[in-house]
Amino acid sequence: MDNRSWNILCWNIRGINAISKCDAVRNKIEESSCSIVCLQETKREFFDISFIRNFTPRRFDNFDYIPSVGASGGLLVLWSSSVFSGCGVGKKDVSVSLWLLLQ
């Protein structure tokens, strides 16, 4: 049996577009030492790795998301490939399903 432990950070961030919000998210991610980040209410229609680098430590190099519709909604899930290998396997209006395997 594998006895490794890891943390998940789940947060309703009410929008990720402001610089001050990006700084707060980065600080909380660092403080939590998490391996998976789940952000709700991103209020953002598109994510790419260059934007994600604005508010996450470099170890978060994989992600999947559901875009917001207008100024509401949006989900983002991030994980580190040094801890997990995996990919998104399904999306619905309010959920992202992932397949993750511990390294």
Coordinates of N, CA, C and O in Angstrom, one line a residue:
M1 N 0.8 -1.2 0.0 CA 0.0 0.0 0.0 C 0.9 1.2 0.0 O 1.9 1.3 0.7
D2 N 0.5 2.2 -0.8 CA 1.2 3.5 -0.9 C 0.8 4.4 0.2 O -0.4 4.7 0.3
N3 N 1.7 4.9 1.0 CA 1.4 5.8 2.2 C 1.7 7.2 1.9 O 1.7 8.0 2.9
R4 N 2.0 7.6 0.7 CA 2.2 9.0 0.4 C 0.9 9.8 0.6 O -0.2 9.3 0.4
S5 N 1.1 11.1 1.0 CA -0.1 11.9 1.2 C 0.1 13.2 0.3 O 1.2 13.6 0.0
W6 N -1.0 13.8 0.0 CA -1.0 15.0 -0.8 C -2.2 15.8 -0.5 O -3.2 15.3 0.0
N7 N -2.1 17.1 -0.7 CA -3.2 18.1 -0.4 C -3.9 18.6 -1.7 O -3.2 18.7 -2.7
I8 N -5.1 18.9 -1.5 CA -5.9 19.5 -2.5 C -6.5 20.8 -2.0 O -7.0 20.9 -0.9
L9 N -6.3 21.8 -2.8 CA -6.8 23.1 -2.5 C -8.0 23.4 -3.4 O -7.9 23.4 -4.6
C10 N -9.2 23.6 -2.8 CA -10.5 23.9 -3.5 C -10.9 25.3 -3.0 O -10.9 25.6 -1.8
W11 N -11.2 26.2 -4.0 CA -11.5 27.6 -3.7 C -12.4 28.2 -4.7 O -12.2 28.2 -5.9
N12 N -13.5 28.8 -4.2 CA -14.3 29.7 -5.0 C -13.7 31.1 -5.0 O -13.8 31.8 -4.0
I13 N -13.0 31.4 -6.1 CA -12.2 32.6 -6.1 C -12.9 33.8 -6.6 O -12.4 34.9 -6.5
R14 N -14.1 33.7 -7.1 CA -14.9 34.8 -7.6 C -14.2 35.7 -8.6 O -14.2 36.9 -8.5
G15 N -13.5 35.0 -9.5 CA -12.8 35.8 -10.6 C -11.3 35.7 -10.4 O -10.8 35.9 -9.3
I16 N -10.5 35.5 -11.5 CA -9.1 35.4 -11.5 C -8.4 36.4 -12.4 O -7.2 36.4 -12.6
N17 N -9.2 37.4 -12.8 CA -8.6 38.4 -13.8 C -7.8 39.5 -13.2 O -7.0 40.1 -13.9
A18 N -7.9 39.8 -11.9 CA -7.2 41.0 -11.4 C -5.8 40.5 -10.9 O -5.6 39.4 -10.4
I19 N -4.8 41.4 -11.0 CA -3.5 41.1 -10.5 C -3.4 40.8 -9.0 O -2.8 39.9 -8.6
S20 N -4.2 41.5 -8.3 CA -4.2 41.3 -6.8 C -4.8 39.9 -6.5 O -4.3 39.3 -5.5
K21 N -5.7 39.5 -7.3 CA -6.3 38.1 -7.1 C -5.3 37.1 -7.4 O -5.1 36.1 -6.7
C22 N -4.5 37.3 -8.5 CA -3.5 36.3 -8.9 C -2.4 36.2 -7.8 O -2.0 35.1 -7.4
D23 N -2.0 37.3 -7.2 CA -1.1 37.2 -6.1 C -1.6 36.5 -4.9 O -0.9 35.7 -4.3
A24 N -2.9 36.7 -4.5 CA -3.5 36.1 -3.4 C -3.6 34.5 -3.7 O -3.3 33.7 -2.7
V25 N -4.0 34.2 -4.9 CA -4.1 32.7 -5.2 C -2.7 32.1 -5.1 O -2.5 31.0 -4.6
R26 N -1.7 32.7 -5.7 CA -0.3 32.2 -5.6 C 0.1 32.0 -4.2 O 0.7 30.9 -3.8
N27 N -0.1 32.9 -3.3 CA 0.3 32.8 -1.9 C -0.4 31.7 -1.2 O 0.2 31.0 -0.4
K28 N -1.7 31.5 -1.5 CA -2.5 30.4 -0.8 C -2.0 29.1 -1.3 O -1.9 28.1 -0.6
I29 N -1.7 29.0 -2.6 CA -1.2 27.7 -3.2 C 0.1 27.3 -2.5 O 0.3 26.2 -2.1
E30 N 1.0 28.3 -2.4 CA 2.3 28.1 -1.7 C 2.1 27.7 -0.3 O 2.7 26.7 0.2
E31 N 1.3 28.4 0.4 CA 1.0 28.2 1.8 C 0.4 26.7 2.1 O 0.8 26.1 3.0
S32 N -0.4 26.3 1.2 CA -1.1 25.0 1.3 C -0.2 23.8 1.0 O -0.5 22.7 1.3
S33 N 0.9 24.0 0.2 CA 1.7 22.9 -0.3 C 0.9 21.8 -1.0 O 1.2 20.7 -0.9
C34 N -0.1 22.3 -1.8 CA -1.0 21.3 -2.4 C -0.4 20.7 -3.7 O 0.6 21.3 -4.3
S35 N -0.9 19.6 -4.1 CA -0.5 19.0 -5.3 C -1.6 19.1 -6.4 O -1.3 18.9 -7.6
I36 N -2.8 19.4 -6.0 CA -3.9 19.7 -6.9 C -4.6 20.9 -6.5 O -4.8 21.2 -5.3
V37 N -5.0 21.8 -7.5 CA -5.7 23.0 -7.2 C -7.0 22.9 -8.0 O -7.0 22.7 -9.2
C38 N -8.2 23.2 -7.3 CA -9.5 23.2 -8.0 C -10.0 24.6 -7.7 O -10.3 25.0 -6.6
L39 N -10.2 25.4 -8.8 CA -10.7 26.8 -8.6 C -12.1 26.9 -9.3 O -12.3 26.4 -10.4
Q40 N -13.0 27.4 -8.5 CA -14.4 27.6 -9.0 C -14.7 29.1 -9.2 O -14.1 29.9 -8.6
E41 N -15.6 29.4 -10.1 CA -16.0 30.7 -10.4 C -14.8 31.6 -10.9 O -14.6 32.7 -10.4
T42 N -14.1 31.0 -11.8 CA -12.9 31.7 -12.4 C -13.4 33.0 -13.2 O -12.6 33.9 -13.3
K43 N -14.6 32.9 -13.7 CA -15.1 34.0 -14.5 C -14.1 34.3 -15.7 O -13.9 35.5 -16.1
R44 N -13.6 33.3 -16.2 CA -12.6 33.4 -17.4 C -13.0 32.4 -18.4 O -13.2 31.2 -18.2
E45 N -13.0 32.8 -19.7 CA -13.4 32.0 -20.8 C -12.3 31.1 -21.4 O -12.6 30.1 -22.0
F46 N -11.1 31.5 -21.1 CA -10.0 30.7 -21.7 C -8.7 30.7 -20.8 O -8.4 31.7 -20.1
F47 N -8.1 29.6 -20.7 CA -6.8 29.4 -20.0 C -5.8 28.8 -20.9 O -6.1 27.9 -21.7
D48 N -4.6 29.3 -20.8 CA -3.4 28.7 -21.4 C -2.3 28.7 -20.4 O -2.4 29.4 -19.4
I49 N -1.2 28.0 -20.7 CA -0.1 27.9 -19.7 C 0.5 29.2 -19.4 O 1.0 29.5 -18.3
S50 N 0.6 30.2 -20.3 CA 1.2 31.5 -20.1 C 0.3 32.2 -19.0 O 0.9 32.9 -18.2
F51 N -1.0 32.2 -19.1 CA -1.8 32.8 -18.1 C -1.7 32.1 -16.8 O -1.6 32.8 -15.7
I52 N -1.7 30.8 -16.8 CA -1.6 30.0 -15.5 C -0.3 30.4 -14.8 O -0.2 30.4 -13.6
R53 N 0.8 30.6 -15.5 CA 2.1 31.0 -14.9 C 2.0 32.3 -14.1 O 2.8 32.5 -13.2
N54 N 1.0 33.1 -14.4 CA 0.8 34.4 -13.6 C 0.4 34.1 -12.2 O 0.6 35.0 -11.4
F55 N -0.2 33.0 -11.9 CA -0.7 32.8 -10.5 C -0.4 31.5 -9.9 O -0.9 31.2 -8.8
T56 N 0.4 30.6 -10.5 CA 0.7 29.3 -9.9 C 2.2 29.1 -9.9 O 3.0 29.6 -10.8
P57 N 2.7 28.4 -9.0 CA 4.1 28.0 -9.0 C 4.4 27.1 -10.2 O 3.5 26.5 -10.8
R58 N 5.6 27.0 -10.6 CA 6.0 26.3 -11.8 C 5.7 24.8 -11.8 O 5.5 24.2 -12.8
R59 N 5.6 24.3 -10.6 CA 5.3 22.8 -10.5 C 3.9 22.4 -11.1 O 3.7 21.3 -11.4
F60 N 3.0 23.4 -11.2 CA 1.7 23.1 -11.8 C 1.8 23.2 -13.3 O 1.7 24.3 -13.8
D61 N 2.0 22.1 -14.0 CA 2.3 22.1 -15.4 C 1.2 21.4 -16.2 O 1.3 21.3 -17.4
N62 N 0.1 20.9 -15.6 CA -1.0 20.3 -16.3 C -2.3 20.9 -15.8 O -2.4 21.3 -14.6
F63 N -3.3 21.0 -16.6 CA -4.6 21.6 -16.2 C -5.7 21.2 -17.2 O -5.4 20.8 -18.3
D64 N -6.9 21.4 -16.7 CA -8.1 21.3 -17.5 C -9.1 22.3 -17.0 O -9.0 22.7 -15.8
Y65 N -10.0 22.7 -17.8 CA -10.9 23.8 -17.4 C -12.2 23.7 -18.1 O -12.3 23.1 -19.2
I66 N -13.2 24.3 -17.5 CA -14.5 24.6 -18.2 C -14.6 26.1 -18.2 O -14.5 26.8 -17.2
P67 N -14.8 26.7 -19.4 CA -14.9 28.2 -19.5 C -16.1 28.8 -18.8 O -17.1 28.1 -18.6
S68 N -16.0 30.0 -18.4 CA -17.1 30.7 -17.9 C -18.1 31.1 -19.0 O -17.7 31.1 -20.2
V69 N -19.3 31.3 -18.7 CA -20.3 31.8 -19.6 C -20.6 33.2 -19.3 O -21.2 33.5 -18.2
G70 N -20.1 34.2 -20.0 CA -20.2 35.6 -19.7 C -19.4 35.8 -18.4 O -18.2 35.5 -18.3
A71 N -20.0 36.4 -17.4 CA -19.3 36.8 -16.2 C -19.6 35.8 -15.0 O -19.5 36.2 -13.9
S72 N -20.1 34.6 -15.4 CA -20.3 33.7 -14.3 C -19.8 32.3 -14.6 O -19.6 31.9 -15.8
G73 N -19.5 31.6 -13.6 CA -19.0 30.2 -13.8 C -17.5 30.1 -14.0 O -16.7 31.0 -13.9
G74 N -17.1 29.0 -14.5 CA -15.7 28.7 -14.9 C -15.1 27.8 -13.8 O -15.2 28.1 -12.6
L75 N -14.5 26.7 -14.2 CA -13.8 25.8 -13.3 C -12.4 25.6 -13.9 O -12.2 25.5 -15.1
L76 N -11.4 25.5 -13.0 CA -10.0 25.2 -13.4 C -9.4 24.2 -12.4 O -9.5 24.4 -11.2
V77 N -8.9 23.1 -13.0 CA -8.2 22.1 -12.1 C -6.7 22.0 -12.6 O -6.5 21.9 -13.8
L78 N -5.8 22.2 -11.7 CA -4.4 22.1 -12.0 C -3.7 21.0 -11.2 O -4.1 20.8 -10.1
W79 N -2.7 20.4 -11.8 CA -1.9 19.4 -11.0 C -0.5 19.4 -11.5 O -0.2 19.9 -12.6
S80 N 0.4 18.8 -10.7 CA 1.8 18.7 -11.0 C 2.2 17.4 -11.6 O 1.8 16.3 -11.0
S81 N 2.8 17.3 -12.7 CA 3.2 16.1 -13.4 C 4.3 15.4 -12.6 O 4.6 14.2 -12.8
S82 N 5.0 16.1 -11.6 CA 5.9 15.4 -10.8 C 5.3 14.5 -9.7 O 5.9 13.6 -9.2
V83 N 4.0 14.7 -9.5 CA 3.2 13.9 -8.5 C 2.2 13.0 -9.2 O 2.0 11.9 -8.8
F84 N 1.6 13.5 -10.3 CA 0.5 12.8 -11.0 C 0.8 12.8 -12.5 O 1.2 13.8 -13.0
S85 N 0.4 11.7 -13.1 CA 0.3 11.7 -14.6 C -1.2 11.5 -14.8 O -1.9 10.9 -14.1
G86 N -1.7 12.2 -15.8 CA -3.1 12.1 -16.1 C -3.6 13.0 -17.1 O -2.8 13.8 -17.7
C87 N -4.9 13.0 -17.3 CA -5.5 13.9 -18.2 C -7.0 14.1 -17.9 O -7.6 13.3 -17.2
G88 N -7.6 15.1 -18.5 CA -9.1 15.3 -18.4 C -9.8 14.2 -19.2 O -9.3 13.9 -20.3
V89 N -10.8 13.6 -18.7 CA -11.6 12.6 -19.4 C -13.0 13.0 -19.7 O -13.7 12.3 -20.4
G90 N -13.5 14.0 -19.1 CA -14.9 14.4 -19.3 C -15.2 15.8 -18.7 O -14.6 16.2 -17.7
K91 N -16.1 16.5 -19.4 CA -16.5 17.8 -18.9 C -18.0 17.9 -19.1 O -18.6 17.4 -20.0
K92 N -18.6 18.5 -18.1 CA -20.1 18.8 -18.1 C -20.2 20.3 -17.8 O -19.2 20.9 -17.5
D93 N -21.4 20.8 -17.6 CA -21.6 22.2 -17.4 C -20.8 22.7 -16.1 O -20.3 23.7 -16.0
V94 N -20.9 21.8 -15.1 CA -20.3 22.2 -13.8 C -19.3 21.3 -13.2 O -19.0 21.3 -12.0
S95 N -18.7 20.4 -14.0 CA -17.7 19.5 -13.5 C -16.7 19.1 -14.5 O -16.9 19.1 -15.7
V96 N -15.5 18.8 -14.0 CA -14.4 18.3 -14.8 C -14.0 17.0 -14.2 O -13.7 16.8 -13.0
S97 N -13.9 15.9 -15.1 CA -13.5 14.6 -14.6 C -12.1 14.3 -15.1 O -11.8 14.6 -16.2
L98 N -11.3 13.9 -14.2 CA -9.9 13.7 -14.5 C -9.5 12.2 -14.2 O -10.1 11.6 -13.3
W99 N -8.5 11.7 -14.9 CA -7.9 10.5 -14.6 C -6.5 10.8 -14.2 O -5.7 11.4 -14.9
L100 N -6.1 10.6 -12.9 CA -4.8 10.9 -12.4 C -4.2 9.6 -11.7 O -4.9 8.9 -11.1
L101 N -2.9 9.4 -12.0 CA -2.2 8.3 -11.5 C -1.0 8.8 -10.7 O -0.2 9.7 -11.2
L102 N -0.8 8.4 -9.5 CA 0.4 8.9 -8.7 C 1.6 8.4 -9.4 O 1.7 7.3 -9.8
Q103 N 2.6 9.2 -9.4 CA 3.9 8.9 -10.0 C 4.7 8.0 -9.0 O 4.6 8.0 -7.9

